[in-house]
mmCIF file of C-alpha atoms in Angstrom:
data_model
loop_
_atom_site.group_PDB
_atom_site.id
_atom_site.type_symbol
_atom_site.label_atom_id
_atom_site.label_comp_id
_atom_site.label_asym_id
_atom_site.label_seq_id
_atom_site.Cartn_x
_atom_site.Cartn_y
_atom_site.Cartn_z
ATOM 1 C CA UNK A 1 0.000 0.000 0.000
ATOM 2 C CA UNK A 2 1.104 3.394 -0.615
ATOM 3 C CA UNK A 3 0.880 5.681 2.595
ATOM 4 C CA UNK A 4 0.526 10.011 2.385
ATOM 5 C CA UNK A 5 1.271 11.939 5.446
ATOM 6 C CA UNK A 6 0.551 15.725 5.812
ATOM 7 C CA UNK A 7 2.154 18.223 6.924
ATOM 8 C CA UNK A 8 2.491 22.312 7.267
ATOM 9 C CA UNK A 9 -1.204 23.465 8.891
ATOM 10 C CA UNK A 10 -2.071 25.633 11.165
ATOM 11 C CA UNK A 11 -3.286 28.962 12.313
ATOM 12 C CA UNK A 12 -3.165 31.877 10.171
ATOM 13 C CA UNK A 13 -4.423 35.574 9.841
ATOM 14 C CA UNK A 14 -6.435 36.368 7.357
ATOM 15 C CA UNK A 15 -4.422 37.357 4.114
ATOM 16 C CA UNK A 16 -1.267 35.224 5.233
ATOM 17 C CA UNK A 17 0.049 32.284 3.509
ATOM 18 C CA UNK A 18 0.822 28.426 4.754
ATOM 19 C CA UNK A 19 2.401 25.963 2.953
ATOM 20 C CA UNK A 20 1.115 21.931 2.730
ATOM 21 C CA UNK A 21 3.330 18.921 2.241
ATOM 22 C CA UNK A 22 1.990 15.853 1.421
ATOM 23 C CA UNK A 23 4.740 12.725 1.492
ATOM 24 C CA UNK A 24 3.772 9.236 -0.061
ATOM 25 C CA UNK A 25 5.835 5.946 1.056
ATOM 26 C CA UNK A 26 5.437 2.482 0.276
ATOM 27 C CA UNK A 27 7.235 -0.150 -1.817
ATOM 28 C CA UNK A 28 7.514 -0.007 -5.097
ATOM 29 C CA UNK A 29 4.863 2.152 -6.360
ATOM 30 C CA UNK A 30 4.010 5.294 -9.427
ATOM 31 C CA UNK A 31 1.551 7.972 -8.634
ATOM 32 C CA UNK A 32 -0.146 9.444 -11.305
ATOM 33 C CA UNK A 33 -2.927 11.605 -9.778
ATOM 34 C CA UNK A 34 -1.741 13.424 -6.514
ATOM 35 C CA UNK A 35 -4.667 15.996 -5.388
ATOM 36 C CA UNK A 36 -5.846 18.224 -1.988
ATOM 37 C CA UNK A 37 -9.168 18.072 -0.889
ATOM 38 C CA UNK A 38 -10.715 19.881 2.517
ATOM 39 C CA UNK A 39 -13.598 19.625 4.222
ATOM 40 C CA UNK A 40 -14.708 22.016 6.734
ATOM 41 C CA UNK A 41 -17.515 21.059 9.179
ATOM 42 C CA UNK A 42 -21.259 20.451 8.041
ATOM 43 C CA UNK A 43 -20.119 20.628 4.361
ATOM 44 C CA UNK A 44 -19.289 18.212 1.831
ATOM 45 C CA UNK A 45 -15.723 17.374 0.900
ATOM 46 C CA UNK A 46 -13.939 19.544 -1.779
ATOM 47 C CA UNK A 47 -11.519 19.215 -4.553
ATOM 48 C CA UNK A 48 -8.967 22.305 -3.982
ATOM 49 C CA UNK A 49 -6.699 21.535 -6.604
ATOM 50 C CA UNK A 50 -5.074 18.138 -8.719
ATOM 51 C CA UNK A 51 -1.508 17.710 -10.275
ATOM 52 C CA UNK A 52 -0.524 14.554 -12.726
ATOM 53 C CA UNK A 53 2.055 13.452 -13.242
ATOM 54 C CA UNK A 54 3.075 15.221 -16.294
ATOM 55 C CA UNK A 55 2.520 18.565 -14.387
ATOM 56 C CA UNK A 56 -0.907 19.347 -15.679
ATOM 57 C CA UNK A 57 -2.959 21.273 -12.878
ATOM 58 C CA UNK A 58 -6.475 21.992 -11.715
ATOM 59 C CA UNK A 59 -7.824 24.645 -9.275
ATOM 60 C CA UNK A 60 -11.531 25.130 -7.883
ATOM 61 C CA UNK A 61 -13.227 28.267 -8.513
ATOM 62 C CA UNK A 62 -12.677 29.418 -5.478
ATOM 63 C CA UNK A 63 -8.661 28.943 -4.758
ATOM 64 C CA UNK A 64 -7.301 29.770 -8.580
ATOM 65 C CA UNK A 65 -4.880 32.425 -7.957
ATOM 66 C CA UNK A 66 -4.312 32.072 -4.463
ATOM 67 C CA UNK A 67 -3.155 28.547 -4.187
ATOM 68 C CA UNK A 68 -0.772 26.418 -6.506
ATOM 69 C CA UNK A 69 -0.014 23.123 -5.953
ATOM 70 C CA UNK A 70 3.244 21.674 -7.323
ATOM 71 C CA UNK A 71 5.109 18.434 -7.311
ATOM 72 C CA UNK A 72 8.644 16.625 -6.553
ATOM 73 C CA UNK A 73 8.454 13.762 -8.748
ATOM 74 C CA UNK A 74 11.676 12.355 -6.830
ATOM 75 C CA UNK A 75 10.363 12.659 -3.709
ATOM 76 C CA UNK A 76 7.155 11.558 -4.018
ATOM 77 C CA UNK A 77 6.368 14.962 -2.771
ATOM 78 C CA UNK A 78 2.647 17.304 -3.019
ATOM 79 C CA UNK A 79 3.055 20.835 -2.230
ATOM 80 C CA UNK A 80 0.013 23.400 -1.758
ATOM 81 C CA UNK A 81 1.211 27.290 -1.589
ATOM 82 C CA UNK A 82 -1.652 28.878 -0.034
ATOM 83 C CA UNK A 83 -1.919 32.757 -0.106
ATOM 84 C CA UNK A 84 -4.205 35.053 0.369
ATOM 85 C CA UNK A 85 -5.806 33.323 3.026
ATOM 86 C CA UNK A 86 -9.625 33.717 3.675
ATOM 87 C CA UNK A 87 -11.529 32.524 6.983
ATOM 88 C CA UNK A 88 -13.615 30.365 4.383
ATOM 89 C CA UNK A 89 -10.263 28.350 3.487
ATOM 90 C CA UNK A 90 -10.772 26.874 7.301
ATOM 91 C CA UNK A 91 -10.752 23.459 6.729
ATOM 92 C CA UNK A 92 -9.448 19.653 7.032
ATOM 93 C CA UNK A 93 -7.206 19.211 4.251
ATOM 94 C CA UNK A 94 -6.824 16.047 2.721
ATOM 95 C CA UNK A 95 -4.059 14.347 0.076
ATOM 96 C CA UNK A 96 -5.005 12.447 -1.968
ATOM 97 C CA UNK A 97 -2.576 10.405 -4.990
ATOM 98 C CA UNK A 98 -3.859 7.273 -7.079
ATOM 99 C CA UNK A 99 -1.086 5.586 -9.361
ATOM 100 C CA UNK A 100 -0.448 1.748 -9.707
ATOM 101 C CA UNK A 101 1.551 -0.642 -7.317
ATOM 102 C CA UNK A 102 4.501 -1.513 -9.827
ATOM 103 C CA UNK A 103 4.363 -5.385 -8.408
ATOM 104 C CA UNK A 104 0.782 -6.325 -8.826
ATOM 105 C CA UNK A 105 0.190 -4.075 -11.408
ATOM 106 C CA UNK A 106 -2.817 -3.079 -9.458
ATOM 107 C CA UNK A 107 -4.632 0.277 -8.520
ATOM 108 C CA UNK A 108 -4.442 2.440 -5.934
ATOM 109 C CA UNK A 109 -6.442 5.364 -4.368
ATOM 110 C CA UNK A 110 -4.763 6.684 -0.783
ATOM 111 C CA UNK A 111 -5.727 9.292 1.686
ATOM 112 C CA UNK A 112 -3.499 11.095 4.186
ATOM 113 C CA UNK A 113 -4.694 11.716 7.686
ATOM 114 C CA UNK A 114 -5.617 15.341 7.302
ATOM 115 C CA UNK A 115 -4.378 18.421 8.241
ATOM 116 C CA UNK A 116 -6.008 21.044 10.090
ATOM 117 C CA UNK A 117 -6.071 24.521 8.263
ATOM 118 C CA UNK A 118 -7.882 27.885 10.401
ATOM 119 C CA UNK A 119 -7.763 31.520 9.228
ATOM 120 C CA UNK A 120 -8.703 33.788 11.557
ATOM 121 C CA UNK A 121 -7.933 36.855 13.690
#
């Protein structure tokens, strides 16, 4: 199995910036998709932004221009830059990556933990 671990929340002031890291680790494995989701409480779980592996990225509505999430191929590394920080960015955020286990040849679709993100003053 391929296992993500978060990293880099916290509490923030409006209009600051945090930065995520998400880490995967397992044996023998290549991610394709690595993503970060959030969900704050009462509300459905969100797509914030995705990354393949060729680079290609997607952004919701409501983070494009504020946040960019990048990749380290090398180190199996997810990065979200988060600026411009709103109280409505408060939220569980979630990695996400789905590749294939190079062994069994079969698919895979793993979840970190979570990290807690909270802008306010």
């Amino acid at each position: 199995q391929v296992q993500l671990v978060e990293s880099g929340g916290g509490l923030v002031q409006p209009g600051g910036s945090l930065r995520l890291s998400c880490a995967a680790s397992g044996s023998s494995f290549s991610i394709y998709l690595m993503a970060w989701y959030r969900q704050a409480p009462g509300k459905q779980r969100e797509l914030v932004a995705r990354i393949n592996s060729g680079g290609s990225t997607i952004y919701a509505a409501s983070v494009k221009g504020r946040f960019t999430i990048s990749r380290d191929n090398a180190k199996n590394t997810v990065y979200l830059q988060m600026n411009s920080l709103k109280p409505e960015d408060t939220a569980v955020y979630l990695c996400n990556a789905g590749g294939v286990i190079t062994s069994t040849s079969r698919g895979y679709d793993s979840w970190g933990q979570g990290t807690q993100v909270t802008v306010s003053s």
